[in-house]
PDB file of C-alpha atoms in Angstrom:
ATOM      1  CA  UNK A   1      23.846  16.692 111.771  1.00  0.00           C
ATOM      2  CA  UNK A   2      20.895  14.540 110.909  1.00  0.00           C
ATOM      3  CA  UNK A   3      18.760  12.604 113.749  1.00  0.00           C
ATOM      4  CA  UNK A   4      15.046  10.643 113.559  1.00  0.00           C
ATOM      5  CA  UNK A   5      13.218   8.355 115.888  1.00  0.00           C
ATOM      6  CA  UNK A   6      13.556   5.645 115.053  1.00  0.00           C
ATOM      7  CA  UNK A   7      10.681   3.652 116.910  1.00  0.00           C
ATOM      8  CA  UNK A   8       7.738   4.089 118.943  1.00  0.00           C
ATOM      9  CA  UNK A   9       7.377   1.431 122.510  1.00  0.00           C
ATOM     10  CA  UNK A  10       3.852   0.468 122.591  1.00  0.00           C
ATOM     11  CA  UNK A  11       3.013  -1.548 125.594  1.00  0.00           C
ATOM     12  CA  UNK A  12       0.504  -4.788 124.448  1.00  0.00           C
ATOM     13  CA  UNK A  13      -0.705  -7.630 126.809  1.00  0.00           C
ATOM     14  CA  UNK A  14      -0.154 -10.369 123.855  1.00  0.00           C
ATOM     15  CA  UNK A  15       2.634 -10.410 120.246  1.00  0.00           C
ATOM     16  CA  UNK A  16       0.025 -12.343 118.156  1.00  0.00           C
ATOM     17  CA  UNK A  17      -3.209 -10.469 120.462  1.00  0.00           C
ATOM     18  CA  UNK A  18      -1.625  -7.180 119.315  1.00  0.00           C
ATOM     19  CA  UNK A  19      -0.412  -8.189 115.473  1.00  0.00           C
ATOM     20  CA  UNK A  20      -4.076  -9.212 114.646  1.00  0.00           C
ATOM     21  CA  UNK A  21      -4.163  -6.036 115.838  1.00  0.00           C
ATOM     22  CA  UNK A  22      -2.554  -3.648 114.211  1.00  0.00           C
ATOM     23  CA  UNK A  23      -1.939  -5.850 111.405  1.00  0.00           C
ATOM     24  CA  UNK A  24      -5.273  -6.626 110.152  1.00  0.00           C
ATOM     25  CA  UNK A  25      -7.804  -3.812 111.286  1.00  0.00           C
ATOM     26  CA  UNK A  26      -5.445  -1.631 110.471  1.00  0.00           C
ATOM     27  CA  UNK A  27      -3.828  -2.594 107.581  1.00  0.00           C
ATOM     28  CA  UNK A  28      -0.445  -1.848 108.875  1.00  0.00           C
ATOM     29  CA  UNK A  29       2.400  -3.838 107.185  1.00  0.00           C
ATOM     30  CA  UNK A  30       4.088  -6.160 109.468  1.00  0.00           C
ATOM     31  CA  UNK A  31       8.382  -5.380 109.515  1.00  0.00           C
ATOM     32  CA  UNK A  32       9.864  -7.190 111.187  1.00  0.00           C
ATOM     33  CA  UNK A  33       8.638  -9.739 113.900  1.00  0.00           C
ATOM     34  CA  UNK A  34      11.924 -12.018 115.718  1.00  0.00           C
ATOM     35  CA  UNK A  35      12.219 -14.081 118.666  1.00  0.00           C
ATOM     36  CA  UNK A  36      15.130 -12.986 120.934  1.00  0.00           C
ATOM     37  CA  UNK A  37      14.477 -15.618 123.856  1.00  0.00           C
ATOM     38  CA  UNK A  38      11.699 -17.496 124.911  1.00  0.00           C
ATOM     39  CA  UNK A  39       9.251 -14.944 126.205  1.00  0.00           C
ATOM     40  CA  UNK A  40      10.811 -11.643 124.017  1.00  0.00           C
ATOM     41  CA  UNK A  41      10.324 -10.440 119.807  1.00  0.00           C
ATOM     42  CA  UNK A  42      11.666  -7.566 118.326  1.00  0.00           C
ATOM     43  CA  UNK A  43       7.906  -6.754 117.002  1.00  0.00           C
ATOM     44  CA  UNK A  44       8.079  -3.939 114.368  1.00  0.00           C
ATOM     45  CA  UNK A  45       4.702  -2.513 112.299  1.00  0.00           C
ATOM     46  CA  UNK A  46       3.930   0.954 110.320  1.00  0.00           C
ATOM     47  CA  UNK A  47       1.771   1.958 108.106  1.00  0.00           C
ATOM     48  CA  UNK A  48       1.630   0.609 104.363  1.00  0.00           C
ATOM     49  CA  UNK A  49       4.132   3.114 102.955  1.00  0.00           C
ATOM     50  CA  UNK A  50       5.148   4.390 105.887  1.00  0.00           C
ATOM     51  CA  UNK A  51       8.670   6.359 106.207  1.00  0.00           C
ATOM     52  CA  UNK A  52       8.404   7.551 109.325  1.00  0.00           C
ATOM     53  CA  UNK A  53       9.112   6.566 112.894  1.00  0.00           C
ATOM     54  CA  UNK A  54       7.644   2.393 113.174  1.00  0.00           C
ATOM     55  CA  UNK A  55       5.718   1.532 116.244  1.00  0.00           C
ATOM     56  CA  UNK A  56       7.556  -1.160 118.260  1.00  0.00           C
ATOM     57  CA  UNK A  57       5.115  -4.176 119.878  1.00  0.00           C
ATOM     58  CA  UNK A  58       6.252  -4.876 123.063  1.00  0.00           C
ATOM     59  CA  UNK A  59       4.529  -7.532 124.875  1.00  0.00           C
ATOM     60  CA  UNK A  60       4.292  -6.001 129.186  1.00  0.00           C
ATOM     61  CA  UNK A  61       6.676  -7.909 131.504  1.00  0.00           C
ATOM     62  CA  UNK A  62       6.624  -6.663 135.023  1.00  0.00           C
ATOM     63  CA  UNK A  63       3.539  -5.101 137.356  1.00  0.00           C
ATOM     64  CA  UNK A  64       4.079  -1.770 136.528  1.00  0.00           C
ATOM     65  CA  UNK A  65       4.180  -2.193 132.280  1.00  0.00           C
ATOM     66  CA  UNK A  66       1.232  -4.334 132.178  1.00  0.00           C
ATOM     67  CA  UNK A  67      -0.441  -1.093 134.336  1.00  0.00           C
ATOM     68  CA  UNK A  68       0.492   0.388 131.660  1.00  0.00           C
ATOM     69  CA  UNK A  69      -1.078  -0.776 128.869  1.00  0.00           C
ATOM     70  CA  UNK A  70      -3.830   1.222 127.135  1.00  0.00           C
ATOM     71  CA  UNK A  71      -3.096   4.125 129.267  1.00  0.00           C
ATOM     72  CA  UNK A  72       1.314   5.332 127.513  1.00  0.00           C
ATOM     73  CA  UNK A  73      -0.378   8.888 127.746  1.00  0.00           C
ATOM     74  CA  UNK A  74      -2.294   8.886 130.787  1.00  0.00           C
ATOM     75  CA  UNK A  75      -5.671   9.071 128.580  1.00  0.00           C
ATOM     76  CA  UNK A  76      -4.668  11.657 126.188  1.00  0.00           C
ATOM     77  CA  UNK A  77      -4.562  11.343 123.126  1.00  0.00           C
ATOM     78  CA  UNK A  78      -0.890   8.996 122.278  1.00  0.00           C
ATOM     79  CA  UNK A  79      -0.347   8.677 118.545  1.00  0.00           C
ATOM     80  CA  UNK A  80      -1.386  10.249 114.986  1.00  0.00           C
ATOM     81  CA  UNK A  81      -2.122   8.209 112.545  1.00  0.00           C
ATOM     82  CA  UNK A  82      -1.815  10.555 109.236  1.00  0.00           C
ATOM     83  CA  UNK A  83      -3.310   9.901 105.898  1.00  0.00           C
ATOM     84  CA  UNK A  84      -4.023  11.774 102.757  1.00  0.00           C
ATOM     85  CA  UNK A  85      -6.492   9.660 102.267  1.00  0.00           C
ATOM     86  CA  UNK A  86      -9.458  10.094 105.745  1.00  0.00           C
ATOM     87  CA  UNK A  87     -12.683   8.780 104.131  1.00  0.00           C
ATOM     88  CA  UNK A  88     -11.513   5.900 102.695  1.00  0.00           C
ATOM     89  CA  UNK A  89      -9.584   4.732 105.467  1.00  0.00           C
ATOM     90  CA  UNK A  90     -12.077   6.325 108.427  1.00  0.00           C
ATOM     91  CA  UNK A  91     -15.132   3.601 105.852  1.00  0.00           C
ATOM     92  CA  UNK A  92     -12.878   1.281 106.069  1.00  0.00           C
ATOM     93  CA  UNK A  93     -11.333   0.853 109.431  1.00  0.00           C
ATOM     94  CA  UNK A  94     -15.133   1.504 110.231  1.00  0.00           C
ATOM     95  CA  UNK A  95     -15.854  -1.572 108.576  1.00  0.00           C
ATOM     96  CA  UNK A  96     -13.219  -3.386 110.836  1.00  0.00           C
ATOM     97  CA  UNK A  97     -14.651  -2.748 113.490  1.00  0.00           C
ATOM     98  CA  UNK A  98     -12.209   0.137 115.212  1.00  0.00           C
ATOM     99  CA  UNK A  99     -13.662   1.864 118.143  1.00  0.00           C
ATOM    100  CA  UNK A 100     -14.807   5.449 116.821  1.00  0.00           C
ATOM    101  CA  UNK A 101     -15.175   7.741 120.176  1.00  0.00           C
ATOM    102  CA  UNK A 102     -16.300  10.254 117.826  1.00  0.00           C
ATOM    103  CA  UNK A 103     -17.831  11.310 114.926  1.00  0.00           C
ATOM    104  CA  UNK A 104     -15.290  12.683 112.233  1.00  0.00           C
ATOM    105  CA  UNK A 105     -14.919  16.864 112.415  1.00  0.00           C
ATOM    106  CA  UNK A 106     -13.702  18.818 110.091  1.00  0.00           C
ATOM    107  CA  UNK A 107     -10.431  21.637 111.974  1.00  0.00           C
ATOM    108  CA  UNK A 108      -9.058  24.001 110.497  1.00  0.00           C
ATOM    109  CA  UNK A 109      -6.343  21.578 110.387  1.00  0.00           C
ATOM    110  CA  UNK A 110      -7.404  18.989 108.374  1.00  0.00           C
ATOM    111  CA  UNK A 111     -10.112  16.857 109.221  1.00  0.00           C
ATOM    112  CA  UNK A 112      -9.577  14.282 112.598  1.00  0.00           C
ATOM    113  CA  UNK A 113     -11.452  11.768 114.016  1.00  0.00           C
ATOM    114  CA  UNK A 114     -10.763   9.977 117.504  1.00  0.00           C
ATOM    115  CA  UNK A 115     -10.537   6.131 118.172  1.00  0.00           C
ATOM    116  CA  UNK A 116      -9.105   4.124 120.482  1.00  0.00           C
ATOM    117  CA  UNK A 117      -7.049   0.776 119.745  1.00  0.00           C
ATOM    118  CA  UNK A 118      -7.503  -2.881 121.401  1.00  0.00           C
ATOM    119  CA  UNK A 119      -6.176  -1.449 124.452  1.00  0.00           C
ATOM    120  CA  UNK A 120      -7.202   2.111 124.517  1.00  0.00           C
ATOM    121  CA  UNK A 121      -5.118   4.415 124.197  1.00  0.00           C
ATOM    122  CA  UNK A 122      -6.231   6.356 122.080  1.00  0.00           C
ATOM    123  CA  UNK A 123      -5.153   7.787 118.644  1.00  0.00           C
ATOM    124  CA  UNK A 124      -6.287  10.818 115.809  1.00  0.00           C
ATOM    125  CA  UNK A 125      -6.663   9.381 112.549  1.00  0.00           C
ATOM    126  CA  UNK A 126      -5.396  12.768 110.682  1.00  0.00           C
ATOM    127  CA  UNK A 127      -6.530  13.222 107.434  1.00  0.00           C
ATOM    128  CA  UNK A 128      -5.784  16.727 104.986  1.00  0.00           C
ATOM    129  CA  UNK A 129      -9.049  19.471 105.156  1.00  0.00           C
ATOM    130  CA  UNK A 130      -9.304  19.214 101.364  1.00  0.00           C
ATOM    131  CA  UNK A 131     -11.267  16.077 101.593  1.00  0.00           C
ATOM    132  CA  UNK A 132     -14.540  16.083 101.120  1.00  0.00           C
ATOM    133  CA  UNK A 133     -16.465  13.911 102.575  1.00  0.00           C
ATOM    134  CA  UNK A 134     -17.577  11.380 100.606  1.00  0.00           C
TER     135      UNK A 134
END
């Protein structure tokens, strides 16, 4: 039996605001944007070339959901963005105004830097250990 996680829900304040951030600042691809009713859309984004689970951008609809925007992991790193070209990805994101919370550092598993998305969710940008600091 083969199983996969088909997507990860990310609560957002506004669909279009989230699309602008993820597609323009992070360079993600818009995979689908389908209206389900007057207020709800099925919006999927993923990094270019990704074979992993896409993000389902879900506009918060209740006060409890709104309170969770930006804190879906209780302040811990929530999502991990892997790249095979760490320094070009880091520099492109930096030029786009992505908020980095620290300087890149080398760990036994590779290069890593924590950034916050437009809602405050923490992400790790991760690259191979062999990446040269250029």
